Coordinates of C-alpha atoms and ligand atoms in Angstrom, one line a residue:
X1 CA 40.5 218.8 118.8
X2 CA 42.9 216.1 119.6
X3 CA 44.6 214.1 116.8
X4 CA 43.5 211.0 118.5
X5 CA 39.8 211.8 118.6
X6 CA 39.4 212.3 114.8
X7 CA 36.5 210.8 113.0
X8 CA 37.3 208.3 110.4
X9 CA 36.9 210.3 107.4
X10 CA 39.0 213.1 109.3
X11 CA 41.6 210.5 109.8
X12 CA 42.5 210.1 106.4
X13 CA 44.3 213.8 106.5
X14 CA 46.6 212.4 109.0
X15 CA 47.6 209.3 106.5
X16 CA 48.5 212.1 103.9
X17 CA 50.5 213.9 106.4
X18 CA 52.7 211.1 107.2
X19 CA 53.0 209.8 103.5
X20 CA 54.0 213.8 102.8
X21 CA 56.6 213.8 105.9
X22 CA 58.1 210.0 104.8
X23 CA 58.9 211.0 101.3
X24 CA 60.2 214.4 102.2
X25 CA 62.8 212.9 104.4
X26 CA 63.4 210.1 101.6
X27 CA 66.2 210.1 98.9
X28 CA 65.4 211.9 96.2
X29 CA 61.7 213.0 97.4
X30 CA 59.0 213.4 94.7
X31 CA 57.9 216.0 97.2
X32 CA 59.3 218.4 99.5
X33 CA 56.9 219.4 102.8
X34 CA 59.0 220.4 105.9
X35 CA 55.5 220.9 107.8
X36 CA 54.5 217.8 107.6
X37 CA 58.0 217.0 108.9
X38 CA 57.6 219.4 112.1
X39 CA 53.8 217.9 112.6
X40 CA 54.1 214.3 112.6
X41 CA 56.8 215.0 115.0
X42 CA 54.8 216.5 117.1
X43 CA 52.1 214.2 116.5
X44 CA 54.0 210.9 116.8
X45 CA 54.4 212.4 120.7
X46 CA 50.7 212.7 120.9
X47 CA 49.9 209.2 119.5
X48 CA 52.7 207.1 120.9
X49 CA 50.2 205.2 123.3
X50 CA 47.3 205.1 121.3
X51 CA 45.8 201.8 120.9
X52 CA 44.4 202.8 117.5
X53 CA 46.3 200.7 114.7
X54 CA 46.3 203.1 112.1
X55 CA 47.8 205.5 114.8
X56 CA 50.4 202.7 115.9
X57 CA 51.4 202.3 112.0
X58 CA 51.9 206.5 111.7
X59 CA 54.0 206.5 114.3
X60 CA 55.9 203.9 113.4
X61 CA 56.0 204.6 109.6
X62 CA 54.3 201.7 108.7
X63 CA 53.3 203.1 105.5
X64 CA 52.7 201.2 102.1
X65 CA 55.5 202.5 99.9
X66 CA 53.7 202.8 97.3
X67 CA 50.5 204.9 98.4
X68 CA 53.5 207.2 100.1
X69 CA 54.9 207.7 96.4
X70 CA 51.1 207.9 94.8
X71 CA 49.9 210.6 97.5
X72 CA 53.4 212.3 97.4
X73 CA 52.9 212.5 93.1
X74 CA 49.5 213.6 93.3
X75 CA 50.0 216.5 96.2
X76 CA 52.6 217.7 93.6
X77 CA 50.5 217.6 91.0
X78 CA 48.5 219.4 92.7
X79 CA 51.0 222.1 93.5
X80 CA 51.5 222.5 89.9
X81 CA 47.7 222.8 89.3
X82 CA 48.1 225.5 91.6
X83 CA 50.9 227.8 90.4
X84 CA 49.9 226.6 86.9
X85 CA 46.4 229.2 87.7
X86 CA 48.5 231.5 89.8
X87 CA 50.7 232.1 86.6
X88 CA 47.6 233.8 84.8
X89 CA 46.1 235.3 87.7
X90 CA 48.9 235.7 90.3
X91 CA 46.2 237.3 92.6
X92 CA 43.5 234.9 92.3
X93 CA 41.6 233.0 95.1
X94 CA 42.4 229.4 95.9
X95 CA 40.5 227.3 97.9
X96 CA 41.3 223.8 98.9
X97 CA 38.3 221.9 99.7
X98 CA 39.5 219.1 101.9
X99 CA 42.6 220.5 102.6
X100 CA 43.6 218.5 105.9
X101 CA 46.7 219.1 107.3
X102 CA 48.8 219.7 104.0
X103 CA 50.7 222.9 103.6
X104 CA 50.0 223.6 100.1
X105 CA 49.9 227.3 100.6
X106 CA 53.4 228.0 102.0
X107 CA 54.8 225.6 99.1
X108 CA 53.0 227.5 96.1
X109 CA 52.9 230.9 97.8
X110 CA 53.2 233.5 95.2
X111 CA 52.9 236.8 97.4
X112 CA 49.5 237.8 96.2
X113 CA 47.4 234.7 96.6
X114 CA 44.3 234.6 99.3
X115 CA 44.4 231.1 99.7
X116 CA 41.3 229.5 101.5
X117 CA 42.2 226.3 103.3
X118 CA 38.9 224.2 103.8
X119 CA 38.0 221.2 105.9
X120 CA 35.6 219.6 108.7
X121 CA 35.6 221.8 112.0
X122 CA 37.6 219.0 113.8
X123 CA 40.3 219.0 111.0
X124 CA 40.9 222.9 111.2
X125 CA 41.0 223.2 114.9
X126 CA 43.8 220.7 114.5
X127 CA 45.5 222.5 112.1
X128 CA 45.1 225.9 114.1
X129 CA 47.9 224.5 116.1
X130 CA 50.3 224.1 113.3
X131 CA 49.4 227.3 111.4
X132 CA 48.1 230.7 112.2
X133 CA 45.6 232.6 110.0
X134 CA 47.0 236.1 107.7
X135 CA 45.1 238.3 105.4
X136 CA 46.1 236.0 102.5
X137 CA 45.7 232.3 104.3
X138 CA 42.4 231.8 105.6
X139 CA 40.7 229.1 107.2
X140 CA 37.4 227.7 106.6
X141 CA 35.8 225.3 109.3
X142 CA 32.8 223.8 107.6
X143 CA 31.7 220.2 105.8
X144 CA 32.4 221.4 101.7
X145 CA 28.3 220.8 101.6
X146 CA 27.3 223.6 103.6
X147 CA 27.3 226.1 100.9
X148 CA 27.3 228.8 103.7
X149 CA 31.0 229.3 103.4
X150 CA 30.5 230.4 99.9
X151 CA 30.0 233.7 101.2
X152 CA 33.2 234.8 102.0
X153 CA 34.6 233.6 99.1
X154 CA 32.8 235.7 96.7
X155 CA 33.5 238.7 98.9
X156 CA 36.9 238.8 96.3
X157 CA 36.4 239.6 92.4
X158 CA 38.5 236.2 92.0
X159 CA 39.3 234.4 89.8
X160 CA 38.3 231.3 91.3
X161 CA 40.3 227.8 92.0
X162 CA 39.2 225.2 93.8
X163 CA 40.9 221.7 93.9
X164 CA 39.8 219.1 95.7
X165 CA 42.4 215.9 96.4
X166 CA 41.3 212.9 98.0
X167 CA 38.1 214.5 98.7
X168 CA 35.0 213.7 97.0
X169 CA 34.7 210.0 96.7
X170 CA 34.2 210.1 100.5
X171 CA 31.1 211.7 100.1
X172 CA 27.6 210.6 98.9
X173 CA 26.7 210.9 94.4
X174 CA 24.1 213.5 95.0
X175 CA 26.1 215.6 97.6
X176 CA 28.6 215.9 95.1
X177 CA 26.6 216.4 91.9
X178 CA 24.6 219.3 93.9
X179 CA 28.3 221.2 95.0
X180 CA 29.7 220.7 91.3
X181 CA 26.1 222.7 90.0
X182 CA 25.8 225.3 93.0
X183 CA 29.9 226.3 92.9
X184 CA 29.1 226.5 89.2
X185 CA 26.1 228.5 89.6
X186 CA 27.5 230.7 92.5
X187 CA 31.5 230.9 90.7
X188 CA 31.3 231.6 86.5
X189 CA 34.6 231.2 85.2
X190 CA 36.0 229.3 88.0
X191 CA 38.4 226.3 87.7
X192 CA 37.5 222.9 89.5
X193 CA 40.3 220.4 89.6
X194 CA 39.0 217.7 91.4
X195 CA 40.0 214.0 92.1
X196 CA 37.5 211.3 91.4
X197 CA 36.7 207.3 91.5
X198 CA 35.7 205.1 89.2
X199 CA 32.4 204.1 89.7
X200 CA 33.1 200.1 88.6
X201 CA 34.9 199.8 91.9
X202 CA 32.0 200.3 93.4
X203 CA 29.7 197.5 93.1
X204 CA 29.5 194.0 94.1
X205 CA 32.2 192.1 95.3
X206 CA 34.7 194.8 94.6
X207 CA 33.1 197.2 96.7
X208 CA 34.0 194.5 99.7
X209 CA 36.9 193.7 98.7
X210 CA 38.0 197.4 98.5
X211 CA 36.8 198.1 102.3
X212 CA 38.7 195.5 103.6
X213 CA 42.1 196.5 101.8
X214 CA 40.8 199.9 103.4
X215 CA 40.0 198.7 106.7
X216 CA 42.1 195.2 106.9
X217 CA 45.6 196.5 105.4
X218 CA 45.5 200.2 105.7
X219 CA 43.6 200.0 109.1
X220 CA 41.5 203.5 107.9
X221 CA 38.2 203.4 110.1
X222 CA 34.9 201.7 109.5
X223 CA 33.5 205.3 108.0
X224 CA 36.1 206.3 105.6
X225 CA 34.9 204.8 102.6
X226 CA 34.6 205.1 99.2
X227 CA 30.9 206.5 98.4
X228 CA 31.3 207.8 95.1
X229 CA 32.4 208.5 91.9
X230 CA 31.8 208.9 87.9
X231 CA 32.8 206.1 85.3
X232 CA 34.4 209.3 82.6
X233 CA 35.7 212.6 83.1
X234 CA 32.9 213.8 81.2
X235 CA 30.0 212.3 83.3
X236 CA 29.7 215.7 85.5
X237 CA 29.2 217.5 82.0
X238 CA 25.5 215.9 82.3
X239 CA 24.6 217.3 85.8
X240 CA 24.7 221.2 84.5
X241 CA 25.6 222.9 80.6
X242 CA 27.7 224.8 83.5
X243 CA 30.0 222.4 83.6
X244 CA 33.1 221.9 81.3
X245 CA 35.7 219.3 81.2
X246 CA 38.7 220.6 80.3
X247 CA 41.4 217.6 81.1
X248 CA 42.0 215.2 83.2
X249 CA 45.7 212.9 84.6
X250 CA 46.4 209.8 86.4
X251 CA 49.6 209.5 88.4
X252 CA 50.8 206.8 86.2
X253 CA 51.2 209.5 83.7
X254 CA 53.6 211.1 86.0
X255 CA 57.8 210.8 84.7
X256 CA 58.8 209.8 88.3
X257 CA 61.4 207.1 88.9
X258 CA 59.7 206.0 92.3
X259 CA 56.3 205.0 91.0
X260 CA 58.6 201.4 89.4
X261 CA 57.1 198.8 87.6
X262 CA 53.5 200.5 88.1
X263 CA 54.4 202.9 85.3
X264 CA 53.2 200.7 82.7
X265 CA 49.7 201.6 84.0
X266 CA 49.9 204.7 81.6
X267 CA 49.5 202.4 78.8
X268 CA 46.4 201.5 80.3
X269 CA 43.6 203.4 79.7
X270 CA 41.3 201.3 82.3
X271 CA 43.7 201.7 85.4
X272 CA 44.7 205.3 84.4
X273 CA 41.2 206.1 85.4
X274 CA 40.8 204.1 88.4
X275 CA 41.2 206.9 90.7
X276 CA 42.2 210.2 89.0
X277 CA 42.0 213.9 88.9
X278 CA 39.5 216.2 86.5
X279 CA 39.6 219.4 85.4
X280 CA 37.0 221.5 84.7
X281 CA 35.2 225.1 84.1
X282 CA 32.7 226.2 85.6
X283 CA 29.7 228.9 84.9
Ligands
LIG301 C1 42.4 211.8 102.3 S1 42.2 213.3 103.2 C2 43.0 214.4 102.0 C3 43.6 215.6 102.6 C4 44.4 216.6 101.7 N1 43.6 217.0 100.6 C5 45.6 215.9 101.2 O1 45.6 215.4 100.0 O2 46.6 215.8 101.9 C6 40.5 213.7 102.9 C7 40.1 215.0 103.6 O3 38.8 215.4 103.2 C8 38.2 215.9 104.3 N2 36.7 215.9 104.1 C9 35.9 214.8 104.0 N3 34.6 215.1 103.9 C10 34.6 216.5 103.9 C11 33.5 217.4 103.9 N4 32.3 217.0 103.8 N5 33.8 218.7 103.9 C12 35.1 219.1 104.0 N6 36.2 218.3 104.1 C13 35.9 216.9 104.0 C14 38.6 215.1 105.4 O4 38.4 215.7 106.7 C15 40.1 215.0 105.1 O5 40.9 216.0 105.6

């Protein structure tokens, strides 16, 4: 699979990349990821005469500064999620649903980890060239839905992570309401930290106004859209008694000097949950 060929949705991974490979090369970085360094160079070979815009603005590093900070706080986050579980259980299972083309495993890496790196066939053969396979970095080329790759996850005794960023508002409110019940059914006592979207973005007009900062300012393709969401952190506690919340944070809560003026967003209970990440138990 060629960069340039992605589908939309795929797509999105490579905007990630780049926001992870500007910051690291910033001043002071909120985040450090030399891969994504070494892959958009690579990459910016391979797209320098696309005719694609949202290839034309990677290249270039035409790149809101803000979403580069926001994607940069959250992948660290992330991280910390990460290690955070890896401190009780340094040989538990990861996997990172969505994963794209971040290097999340080399940057939390504990030495015991299997770490199961999970995304749409097109998006792992593309990172196959980046990355090779061990015993304790696996890859998994399926859509998150097709609960076939299940499988060889529970071949391990666990414990179970699985974090999802930037994931699950691309996909349809019953897709995701069926993974949250079957991983709970199929993983007891697993961890889901998960990044959601606020439901009261999506309806009429700000659902069109949304797609066209998307589409219009971003230039992300016609299909990566926003599909779903929940209104509170404790909505998915209604889909299954299998489900706990346990927390949840918004980037504005982060203490990070590059997220500016938009800090005072943490006093704000209504923009703090505009797009943010969940935690829960599950089983
Ligand atoms: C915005 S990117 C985020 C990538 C990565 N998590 C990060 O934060 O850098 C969204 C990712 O979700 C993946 N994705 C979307 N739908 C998926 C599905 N049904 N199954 C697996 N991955 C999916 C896309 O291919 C893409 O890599």
């Amino acid at each position: 699979m060629t960069a340039e060929k992605l589908g939309d949705v795929a797509a999105t991974s490579l905007v990630t990349l780049y926001c992870h490979a500007l910051e690291t090369q910033s001043e002071n970085p909120v985040l450090l990821d030399p891969d994504a360094v070494r892959i958009t160079r690579e990459l910016n070979r391979r797209l320098a005469g696309s005719g694609d815009r949202l290839h034309r603005d990677l290249v270039s590093g035409r790149l809101n500064p803000a979403l580069v900070v926001h994607i940069c706080i959250r992948a660290k986050r992330y991280d910390d999620y990460v290690r955070e579980f890896l401190a009780k259980s340094p040989a538990g299972v990861v996997v990172n649903i969505g994963c794209g083309l971040d290097s999340r495993f080399f940057r939390i890496d504990n030495r015991q980890v299997t770490f199961y790196d999970l995304d749409l066939p097109e998006v792992i053969a593309l990172k196959k060239e980046f990355f090779d396979e061990t015993e304790r970095y696996r890859f998994i080329a399926s859509s998150v839905l097709d609960d076939r790759w299940f499988g060889s996850v529970r071949a391990h005794e666990g414990p179970f992570l699985f974090v999802a960023e930037g994931v699950f508002m691309y996909l349809e409110a019953d897709a995701v309401k069926a993974l949250f019940t079957k991983l709970a059914d199929a993983f007891p006592g697993s961890e889901l930290v998960c990044e959601m979207f606020n439901t009261f973005w999506l309806r009429e007009p700000l659902l069109t106004m949304m797609r066209f900062k998307m589409q219009r300012q971003l230039n992300f393709g016609k299909d990566a859209v926003f599909r779903s969401g929940i209104r509170d952190g404790r909505e998915p506690e209604t889909w299954s008694e299998k489900i706990r919340f346990l927390d949840e944070w918004s980037y504005f809560d982060a203490d990070e000097p590059k997220l500016g003026w938009l800090r005072i967003f943490r006093y704000c209970e209504f923009m703090k949950r505009t797009q943010w990440t969940v935690r829960y138990r599950l089983g």
